[in-house]
Rosetta silent file (secondary structure, phi, psi, omega in degrees, C-alpha in Angstrom):
SEQUENCE: MTRTARVEPISRKREDAIIVSGWRVVDVTEPEAPQEISQHETEPQAIEAARRFEAETSHEPGSAPDDTQDYDASDPNAGKHFP
SCORE:     score description
SCORE:     0.000 S_00000001
   1 L     0.000  142.468  172.514   -5.087  -15.633    2.182 S_00000001
   2 L   -91.368  138.188 -171.143   -2.352  -13.161    2.034 S_00000001
   3 L  -101.917  154.298 -172.531   -3.556  -10.037    0.480 S_00000001
   4 L  -102.049  146.043  174.630   -1.749   -7.648   -2.151 S_00000001
   5 E  -126.187  138.459  159.060   -1.943   -3.761   -1.647 S_00000001
   6 E  -106.100  162.331  169.516   -1.106   -0.961   -3.972 S_00000001
   7 E  -122.549  123.121 -170.023   -0.554    2.723   -3.253 S_00000001
   8 E  -140.491  158.345  179.011   -1.529    5.102   -5.693 S_00000001
   9 E   -73.629  140.932  162.801   -2.146    8.892   -5.674 S_00000001
  10 E   -81.360  120.247 -167.627   -5.292   10.683   -5.200 S_00000001
  11 E  -148.240  165.572  178.966   -5.242   13.352   -7.928 S_00000001
  12 E  -146.667  152.535  177.799   -7.507   15.581  -10.037 S_00000001
  13 E   -85.798  116.288  174.954   -6.822   17.424  -13.252 S_00000001
  14 E  -128.233  109.818  179.412   -6.817   21.296  -13.060 S_00000001
  15 L    50.884 -101.943  175.832   -6.089   23.236  -16.347 S_00000001
  16 L  -126.188   34.482  164.607   -2.540   22.136  -17.111 S_00000001
  17 E  -138.779  167.383  169.752   -1.470   20.313  -13.900 S_00000001
  18 E  -121.918  117.119 -166.909   -2.482   17.489  -12.026 S_00000001
  19 E   -79.443  112.679  164.965   -2.938   18.197   -8.241 S_00000001
  20 E   -92.988  104.230  178.531   -2.123   15.313   -5.825 S_00000001
  21 E   -74.412  -15.547 -175.195   -4.246   15.564   -2.790 S_00000001
  22 E   172.483 -166.017 -173.050   -3.327   12.483   -1.007 S_00000001
  23 E  -138.774  137.619  164.222   -2.448    8.819   -1.236 S_00000001
  24 E  -108.796  162.516  178.643   -4.643    5.468   -1.092 S_00000001
  25 E  -119.330  114.969  177.133   -4.128    2.147   -0.224 S_00000001
  26 E  -104.932  136.944  172.634   -6.021   -0.391   -2.543 S_00000001
  27 E   -82.898  115.154 -165.552   -6.474   -4.045   -2.027 S_00000001
  28 L  -116.642   31.473 -177.995   -5.435   -5.391   -5.461 S_00000001
  29 L   -70.071  -55.735 -179.439   -5.700   -9.293   -4.412 S_00000001
  30 L   -94.397  112.548  172.376   -8.586   -9.722   -6.918 S_00000001
  31 L   -64.535  -30.209  177.900   -7.521   -7.465   -9.927 S_00000001
  32 L   -71.695  -25.615  176.185  -11.062   -7.358  -11.060 S_00000001
  33 L  -143.543   80.324  174.937  -12.482   -5.833   -7.903 S_00000001
  34 L   -75.391  140.725 -174.009  -10.077   -3.642   -6.218 S_00000001
  35 E  -126.144  123.074  169.656  -10.928   -2.195   -3.065 S_00000001
  36 E   -56.467  134.614  178.528   -9.903    1.036   -1.137 S_00000001
  37 E  -106.011  -28.458  175.780   -8.477    0.292    2.022 S_00000001
  38 E  -176.869  160.067  177.678   -7.566    3.681    3.417 S_00000001
  39 E  -123.872  149.919 -171.302   -6.438    7.225    2.440 S_00000001
  40 E  -139.628  152.320  173.808   -3.399    9.246    3.766 S_00000001
  41 L   -64.724  -47.453  173.307   -1.974   12.531    3.564 S_00000001
  42 L  -122.610  168.821 -171.060    1.529   11.471    2.333 S_00000001
  43 H   -64.443  -41.344 -169.519    3.021    8.794    0.600 S_00000001
  44 H   -79.575  -15.029  165.833    5.174    7.250    3.201 S_00000001
  45 H   -55.630  -46.975  170.189    1.986    7.138    5.520 S_00000001
  46 H   -51.678  -48.151 -176.658    0.452    4.939    2.565 S_00000001
  47 H   -66.474  -41.553  173.339    3.284    2.844    2.197 S_00000001
  48 H   -55.563  -57.397 -177.162    3.236    2.062    5.987 S_00000001
  49 H   -55.631  -41.427 -178.785   -0.307    1.165    5.882 S_00000001
  50 H   -63.480  -56.666 -173.383    0.169   -1.070    2.904 S_00000001
  51 H   -54.487  -45.732 -166.060    2.868   -3.001    4.655 S_00000001
  52 H   -84.401  -21.024 -170.700    0.932   -3.510    7.775 S_00000001
  53 H   -81.892  -49.682 -175.697   -2.385   -4.329    5.806 S_00000001
  54 H   -74.779  -27.375  177.745   -0.201   -7.329    3.791 S_00000001
  55 H   -69.936  -41.952  171.705    1.726   -8.348    6.975 S_00000001
  56 H   -59.725  -49.224 -170.706   -1.728   -8.722    8.845 S_00000001
  57 H   -65.076  -29.668 -167.445   -3.186  -10.541    6.315 S_00000001
  58 L   -69.534  -11.897  178.767   -0.039  -13.003    5.821 S_00000001
  59 L   -94.540   -8.277  176.869   -1.191  -14.569    9.154 S_00000001
  60 L   -57.182  142.878 -177.602   -4.617  -15.713    8.208 S_00000001
  61 L   -57.819  140.561 -178.295   -5.082  -19.476    7.985 S_00000001
  62 L    88.057  -10.726 -172.038   -4.146  -20.633    4.509 S_00000001
  63 L  -101.975  162.316 -165.159   -1.670  -17.698    3.608 S_00000001
  64 L   -94.062  155.397 -172.626    1.648  -17.987    2.494 S_00000001
  65 L   -50.776  142.731  174.180    4.365  -16.342    4.801 S_00000001
  66 L   -58.889  132.071 -170.555    4.575  -12.674    4.101 S_00000001
  67 L   -82.384    9.313  166.707    7.261  -12.053    1.257 S_00000001
  68 L    56.002   54.935 -177.914    9.109   -9.209    3.140 S_00000001
  69 L   -67.437  139.170  177.533    8.490   -6.996   -0.193 S_00000001
  70 L  -102.779  109.724  176.153   10.880   -4.143   -0.043 S_00000001
  71 L   -72.148  -34.915 -174.477    9.082   -0.832   -0.534 S_00000001
  72 L  -112.443   90.633  172.068   12.028    1.520    0.136 S_00000001
  73 L   -54.043  -26.365  167.890   15.058    0.306   -1.787 S_00000001
  74 L   -62.347   -8.360 -171.515   17.251    2.695    0.205 S_00000001
  75 L  -117.703  106.538  176.882   16.452    0.724    3.460 S_00000001
  76 L   -59.499  -29.073 -179.745   18.141   -2.500    3.481 S_00000001
  77 L  -101.965    9.185  174.533   15.951   -3.819    6.136 S_00000001
  78 L   -44.516  127.218  179.162   12.708   -2.527    4.730 S_00000001
  79 L    68.207   10.335  172.832   10.084   -5.097    5.281 S_00000001
  80 L  -110.416  148.955 -171.648   11.837   -7.573    7.052 S_00000001
  81 L   -98.391  119.771  176.482   11.102   -8.773   10.508 S_00000001
  82 L  -111.373  139.881  170.173   13.973   -9.654   12.790 S_00000001
  83 L   -48.333    0.000    0.000   13.709  -11.608   16.178 S_00000001
């Protein structure tokens, strides 16, 4: 089954500021039971990990093909695989 990942900040509130200390990739295929997959120092690293996670699971038996979701709208080829 193709899985769905979400990238979200790891943050904590301190006085009048919110401090982002990293980024996590969360498997949200089952919205009632999200599972953290990995943590990263930067958002681009987390986005790439989410892309890999979704692409890898699209090859499992019974999965729909990867939908080539575009995570970076400025890159016209983002998420697309060319032969």
